[in-house]
Amino acid sequence: MSRSDLSLRIISRTLAILSAAIVLLILGFLVRESAPALQELGLARFFTDPGWHPLSGQFSLVPMIVATLATSLGSVAIAAPLGIASAVFAHFYAPRTLAIWHRRLIELLAGIPSVVFGLWGLVVLAPLVARLGGSGQNLFTATAVLGLMILPTVALLSDAAIASLPRAWIQGAAALGMQRWSIVGKVVIPGARRGIGAGVLLALTRALGETMAVLMLAGNVVQVPNSLLSPGRTLNANIALELGYASTFHRSVLFVSGLMLMLVVSVIVVGISYRRGASDEWR
């Protein structure tokens, strides 16, 4: 093994250990701040209390968990097919000049602050959604804007995954007489699925962690939504709204919300990583 390879291996291991240490420190901090509420109430009450009324001693997180999952999964359902289609368009259907400008626009979209997305959704999209009923500030509006926000993540990572494929695969498929759409569906997408999956996963974690735009658009009513046109409040929005004036015990409950959110993200990441490892062993 050369000296440069050894140095790269040492650096990569050091960075991996440092990353794991940071995650454990954050998790330890959340556990420490959540401990008073968990010891006093127990875990079950966060799922069995009638509602979220901190002044009355009711701390149900179910409405906010449902709203968080609805907006996050809904936004991924919007962004994933559009992002993959964007990457395929740039590589196989757009002229070279158009593909370059298309990528630049996607990169520009990725740099727009979330508060700007929130303002656009509040001023432009919410009045349109209000024609379907209600004020327009509901989970559907928040989900649509959130899907637009995470679209660049899926599109750019899918683009990079497709670009990394060996050109011989595509040229060989074309030499066999396969049509363009067939090459995309049977060679490109299966070959780039790991990179595309990483993009979708990263987009999902960003959607789960987004606060400002959802806070502005979801309606912030603590209730279990019965449809996407119902208002709701996510865990992130709840923390942002109430942490500034929360009492000591109420503050500890809000840290329980943050702990649950981090555990949800961890379970998703570990589950997908395990599934990938199992599929690699099967192959």
Short mmCIF file of C-alpha atoms in Angstrom, two decimals:
data_model
loop_
_atom_site.label_atom_id
_atom_site.label_comp_id
_atom_site.label_asym_id
_atom_site.label_seq_id
_atom_site.Cartn_x
_atom_site.Cartn_y
_atom_site.Cartn_z
CA MET A 1 0.00 0.00 0.00
CA SER A 2 1.42 3.40 -1.00
CA ARG A 3 1.92 6.22 1.47
CA SER A 4 -0.81 8.34 -0.18
CA ASP A 5 -3.35 5.49 0.05
CA LEU A 6 -2.46 4.99 3.71
CA SER A 7 -2.87 8.71 4.40
CA LEU A 8 -6.27 8.79 2.68
CA ARG A 9 -7.41 5.78 4.68
CA ILE A 10 -6.33 7.41 7.95
CA ILE A 11 -8.07 10.67 7.03
CA SER A 12 -11.28 8.90 6.05
CA ARG A 13 -11.34 6.90 9.28
CA THR A 14 -10.64 10.02 11.32
CA LEU A 15 -13.48 11.88 9.63
CA ALA A 16 -15.83 8.93 10.13
CA ILE A 17 -14.97 8.76 13.85
CA LEU A 18 -15.39 12.53 14.18
CA SER A 19 -18.79 12.43 12.45
CA ALA A 20 -19.97 9.59 14.68
CA ALA A 21 -18.75 11.46 17.76
CA ILE A 22 -20.68 14.60 16.77
CA VAL A 23 -23.87 12.58 16.24
CA LEU A 24 -23.46 10.87 19.62
CA LEU A 25 -22.84 14.21 21.34
CA ILE A 26 -26.01 15.67 19.84
CA LEU A 27 -27.96 12.56 20.81
CA GLY A 28 -26.55 12.71 24.35
CA PHE A 29 -27.51 16.38 24.65
CA LEU A 30 -31.08 15.66 23.53
CA VAL A 31 -31.36 12.73 25.94
CA ARG A 32 -30.08 14.85 28.84
CA GLU A 33 -32.51 17.69 28.14
CA SER A 34 -35.41 15.28 27.59
CA ALA A 35 -34.74 13.23 30.72
CA PRO A 36 -36.95 15.29 33.16
CA ALA A 37 -40.01 14.93 30.91
CA LEU A 38 -39.38 11.25 30.17
CA GLN A 39 -38.91 10.45 33.87
CA GLU A 40 -41.99 12.42 34.94
CA LEU A 41 -44.41 11.40 32.19
CA GLY A 42 -42.99 8.24 30.66
CA LEU A 43 -42.93 7.62 26.94
CA ALA A 44 -46.51 6.35 26.57
CA ARG A 45 -48.17 9.63 27.50
CA PHE A 46 -46.73 11.35 24.45
CA PHE A 47 -48.94 9.02 22.40
CA THR A 48 -51.98 8.58 24.64
CA ASP A 49 -52.75 12.07 25.98
CA PRO A 50 -55.94 13.64 24.52
CA GLY A 51 -54.08 16.51 22.89
CA TRP A 52 -51.30 19.07 23.11
CA HIS A 53 -52.19 21.43 25.97
CA PRO A 54 -49.00 22.13 27.97
CA LEU A 55 -50.74 24.38 30.51
CA SER A 56 -53.16 21.55 31.29
CA GLY A 57 -50.48 18.89 31.45
CA GLN A 58 -51.40 17.19 28.15
CA PHE A 59 -48.50 16.49 25.82
CA SER A 60 -49.66 14.32 22.93
CA LEU A 61 -47.20 14.44 20.03
CA VAL A 62 -49.33 12.28 17.72
CA PRO A 63 -50.87 15.19 15.72
CA MET A 64 -47.44 16.68 15.07
CA ILE A 65 -45.86 13.33 14.20
CA VAL A 66 -48.62 12.66 11.67
CA ALA A 67 -48.24 16.14 10.15
CA THR A 68 -44.45 15.78 9.98
CA LEU A 69 -44.62 12.42 8.22
CA ALA A 70 -47.40 13.59 5.87
CA THR A 71 -45.52 16.67 4.67
CA SER A 72 -42.14 14.91 4.43
CA LEU A 73 -43.30 11.79 2.60
CA GLY A 74 -45.65 13.81 0.41
CA SER A 75 -42.86 16.18 -0.62
CA VAL A 76 -40.60 13.24 -1.50
CA ALA A 77 -43.41 11.75 -3.59
CA ILE A 78 -43.45 15.03 -5.54
CA ALA A 79 -39.71 15.65 -5.75
CA ALA A 80 -38.41 12.13 -6.47
CA PRO A 81 -40.02 11.53 -9.89
CA LEU A 82 -39.48 15.14 -10.98
CA GLY A 83 -35.84 15.10 -9.87
CA ILE A 84 -35.08 11.82 -11.63
CA ALA A 85 -36.89 13.05 -14.76
CA SER A 86 -34.82 16.26 -14.62
CA ALA A 87 -31.56 14.28 -14.58
CA VAL A 88 -32.69 12.00 -17.40
CA PHE A 89 -33.80 15.00 -19.48
CA ALA A 90 -30.45 16.76 -19.02
CA HIS A 91 -28.47 13.68 -20.05
CA PHE A 92 -30.53 12.08 -22.82
CA TYR A 93 -33.08 14.48 -24.27
CA ALA A 94 -31.94 18.10 -23.92
CA PRO A 95 -29.53 19.73 -26.36
CA ARG A 96 -26.13 20.42 -24.79
CA THR A 97 -26.68 24.17 -24.32
CA LEU A 98 -30.14 23.67 -22.84
CA ALA A 99 -28.82 20.95 -20.51
CA ILE A 100 -26.15 23.33 -19.18
CA TRP A 101 -28.68 26.07 -18.45
CA HIS A 102 -31.08 23.54 -17.00
CA ARG A 103 -28.46 22.39 -14.48
CA ARG A 104 -27.64 25.98 -13.59
CA LEU A 105 -31.29 26.73 -12.90
CA ILE A 106 -31.53 23.66 -10.66
CA GLU A 107 -28.41 24.79 -8.78
CA LEU A 108 -29.91 28.27 -8.42
CA LEU A 109 -33.11 26.73 -7.07
CA ALA A 110 -31.05 24.85 -4.47
CA GLY A 111 -29.60 28.12 -3.19
CA ILE A 112 -32.89 29.92 -2.54
CA PRO A 113 -33.46 30.39 1.24
CA SER A 114 -36.37 28.51 2.76
CA VAL A 115 -38.00 31.74 3.98
CA VAL A 116 -38.24 32.92 0.35
CA PHE A 117 -40.00 29.68 -0.58
CA GLY A 118 -42.31 30.28 2.37
CA LEU A 119 -43.12 33.82 1.26
CA TRP A 120 -43.80 32.66 -2.29
CA GLY A 121 -46.07 29.91 -1.04
CA LEU A 122 -47.89 32.31 1.26
CA VAL A 123 -48.47 34.98 -1.37
CA VAL A 124 -48.90 32.93 -4.57
CA LEU A 125 -49.74 29.30 -3.83
CA ALA A 126 -51.89 29.63 -0.71
CA PRO A 127 -54.56 31.83 -2.40
CA LEU A 128 -54.81 29.27 -5.23
CA VAL A 129 -55.18 26.38 -2.77
CA ALA A 130 -57.76 28.40 -0.83
CA ARG A 131 -60.12 28.02 -3.78
CA LEU A 132 -60.38 24.35 -2.82
CA GLY A 133 -61.53 25.32 0.67
CA GLY A 134 -60.10 26.87 3.80
CA SER A 135 -57.48 29.58 4.11
CA GLY A 136 -54.90 27.91 1.88
CA GLN A 137 -52.50 27.48 4.78
CA ASN A 138 -52.65 23.73 5.16
CA LEU A 139 -50.60 20.58 4.76
CA PHE A 140 -51.10 20.49 0.99
CA THR A 141 -49.55 23.94 0.51
CA ALA A 142 -46.68 23.08 2.85
CA THR A 143 -46.10 19.74 1.10
CA ALA A 144 -46.06 21.30 -2.38
CA VAL A 145 -43.56 23.99 -1.40
CA LEU A 146 -41.45 21.50 0.52
CA GLY A 147 -41.38 19.26 -2.55
CA LEU A 148 -40.12 22.19 -4.61
CA MET A 149 -37.43 22.88 -2.00
CA ILE A 150 -36.00 19.36 -1.98
CA LEU A 151 -36.33 18.87 -5.74
CA PRO A 152 -32.77 20.18 -6.45
CA THR A 153 -31.30 17.64 -4.02
CA VAL A 154 -32.83 14.71 -5.90
CA ALA A 155 -32.14 16.24 -9.32
CA LEU A 156 -28.46 17.07 -8.74
CA LEU A 157 -27.55 13.79 -7.05
CA SER A 158 -29.43 11.80 -9.69
CA ASP A 159 -27.60 13.77 -12.36
CA ALA A 160 -24.25 12.94 -10.74
CA ALA A 161 -25.19 9.27 -10.40
CA ILE A 162 -26.13 9.00 -14.07
CA ALA A 163 -22.96 10.87 -15.12
CA SER A 164 -20.83 8.36 -13.21
CA LEU A 165 -22.12 5.37 -15.19
CA PRO A 166 -19.64 3.80 -17.63
CA ARG A 167 -20.27 5.11 -21.12
CA ALA A 168 -19.70 1.60 -22.44
CA TRP A 169 -22.97 0.47 -20.87
CA ILE A 170 -24.99 3.05 -22.77
CA GLN A 171 -23.05 2.62 -26.00
CA GLY A 172 -23.40 -1.16 -25.78
CA ALA A 173 -27.15 -0.90 -25.25
CA ALA A 174 -27.43 1.45 -28.21
CA ALA A 175 -25.35 -0.93 -30.34
CA LEU A 176 -27.84 -3.69 -29.54
CA GLY A 177 -30.60 -1.56 -31.06
CA MET A 178 -32.32 -0.49 -27.82
CA GLN A 179 -34.41 2.66 -28.05
CA ARG A 180 -33.54 5.69 -25.94
CA TRP A 181 -36.41 5.23 -23.49
CA SER A 182 -35.52 1.56 -23.15
CA ILE A 183 -31.88 2.39 -22.40
CA VAL A 184 -33.01 4.83 -19.72
CA GLY A 185 -35.47 2.41 -18.14
CA LYS A 186 -33.45 -0.80 -18.34
CA VAL A 187 -29.83 0.33 -18.13
CA VAL A 188 -29.45 3.85 -16.75
CA ILE A 189 -31.96 3.91 -13.90
CA PRO A 190 -31.06 0.43 -12.56
CA GLY A 191 -27.35 1.19 -12.87
CA ALA A 192 -27.62 4.53 -11.05
CA ARG A 193 -30.13 3.39 -8.43
CA ARG A 194 -27.70 3.64 -5.51
CA GLY A 195 -26.87 7.27 -6.24
CA ILE A 196 -30.50 8.09 -6.96
CA GLY A 197 -31.53 6.39 -3.72
CA ALA A 198 -28.95 8.44 -1.81
CA GLY A 199 -30.42 11.61 -3.30
CA VAL A 200 -33.96 10.63 -2.32
CA LEU A 201 -32.79 9.73 1.19
CA LEU A 202 -30.97 13.04 1.62
CA ALA A 203 -34.04 14.89 0.34
CA LEU A 204 -36.23 13.04 2.85
CA THR A 205 -33.98 13.94 5.76
CA ARG A 206 -33.99 17.57 4.66
CA ALA A 207 -37.77 17.54 4.43
CA LEU A 208 -38.02 16.09 7.94
CA GLY A 209 -35.77 18.86 9.24
CA GLU A 210 -37.30 21.82 7.42
CA THR A 211 -38.90 24.41 9.74
CA MET A 212 -39.40 27.91 8.36
CA ALA A 213 -41.40 27.24 5.20
CA VAL A 214 -43.61 24.65 6.92
CA LEU A 215 -44.12 27.02 9.85
CA MET A 216 -45.37 29.70 7.47
CA LEU A 217 -47.64 27.49 5.36
CA ALA A 218 -49.04 24.54 7.33
CA GLY A 219 -51.56 26.48 9.42
CA ASN A 220 -50.08 25.55 12.82
CA VAL A 221 -53.20 23.97 14.26
CA VAL A 222 -52.43 21.07 16.60
CA GLN A 223 -54.84 18.42 15.40
CA VAL A 224 -54.68 15.07 13.65
CA PRO A 225 -55.26 16.02 10.00
CA ASN A 226 -58.01 14.18 8.15
CA SER A 227 -56.77 15.30 4.72
CA LEU A 228 -53.97 17.28 3.11
CA LEU A 229 -56.31 20.28 3.00
CA SER A 230 -56.43 20.33 6.80
CA PRO A 231 -54.10 22.62 8.75
CA GLY A 232 -51.47 21.02 10.94
CA ARG A 233 -48.30 21.59 12.90
CA THR A 234 -45.07 19.68 12.50
CA LEU A 235 -42.62 18.79 15.27
CA ASN A 236 -40.12 21.32 13.96
CA ALA A 237 -42.66 24.12 13.84
CA ASN A 238 -43.86 23.27 17.34
CA ILE A 239 -40.34 23.57 18.74
CA ALA A 240 -39.73 26.87 16.94
CA LEU A 241 -43.03 28.36 18.09
CA GLU A 242 -42.95 27.39 21.75
CA LEU A 243 -39.32 27.11 22.81
CA GLY A 244 -38.95 30.86 23.36
CA TYR A 245 -41.55 31.05 26.15
CA ALA A 246 -41.65 27.46 27.44
CA SER A 247 -41.23 26.78 31.15
CA THR A 248 -38.55 24.39 32.37
CA PHE A 249 -40.73 21.27 32.15
CA HIS A 250 -42.44 22.38 28.92
CA ARG A 251 -38.96 22.98 27.47
CA SER A 252 -37.97 19.43 28.35
CA VAL A 253 -41.03 18.11 26.50
CA LEU A 254 -40.01 20.10 23.43
CA PHE A 255 -36.61 18.41 23.57
CA VAL A 256 -38.47 15.08 23.56
CA SER A 257 -39.94 16.23 20.23
CA GLY A 258 -36.45 16.88 18.91
CA LEU A 259 -35.26 13.50 20.20
CA MET A 260 -38.12 11.71 18.43
CA LEU A 261 -37.37 13.55 15.22
CA MET A 262 -33.72 12.54 15.35
CA LEU A 263 -34.65 8.93 16.10
CA VAL A 264 -37.02 8.87 13.11
CA VAL A 265 -34.24 10.11 10.82
CA SER A 266 -31.78 7.60 12.32
CA VAL A 267 -34.18 4.69 11.84
CA ILE A 268 -34.76 5.66 8.20
CA VAL A 269 -31.04 5.98 7.45
CA VAL A 270 -30.08 2.75 9.25
CA GLY A 271 -32.97 0.85 7.68
CA ILE A 272 -32.09 1.89 4.15
CA SER A 273 -28.39 1.21 4.76
CA TYR A 274 -29.22 -2.27 6.07
CA ARG A 275 -31.41 -2.96 3.08
CA ARG A 276 -28.63 -1.89 0.71
CA GLY A 277 -26.15 -4.12 2.51
CA ALA A 278 -28.52 -7.08 2.31
CA SER A 279 -29.10 -6.51 -1.40
CA ASP A 280 -25.34 -6.33 -2.02
CA GLU A 281 -24.80 -9.63 -0.20
CA TRP A 282 -27.59 -11.23 -2.25
CA ARG A 283 -25.92 -10.14 -5.46
#
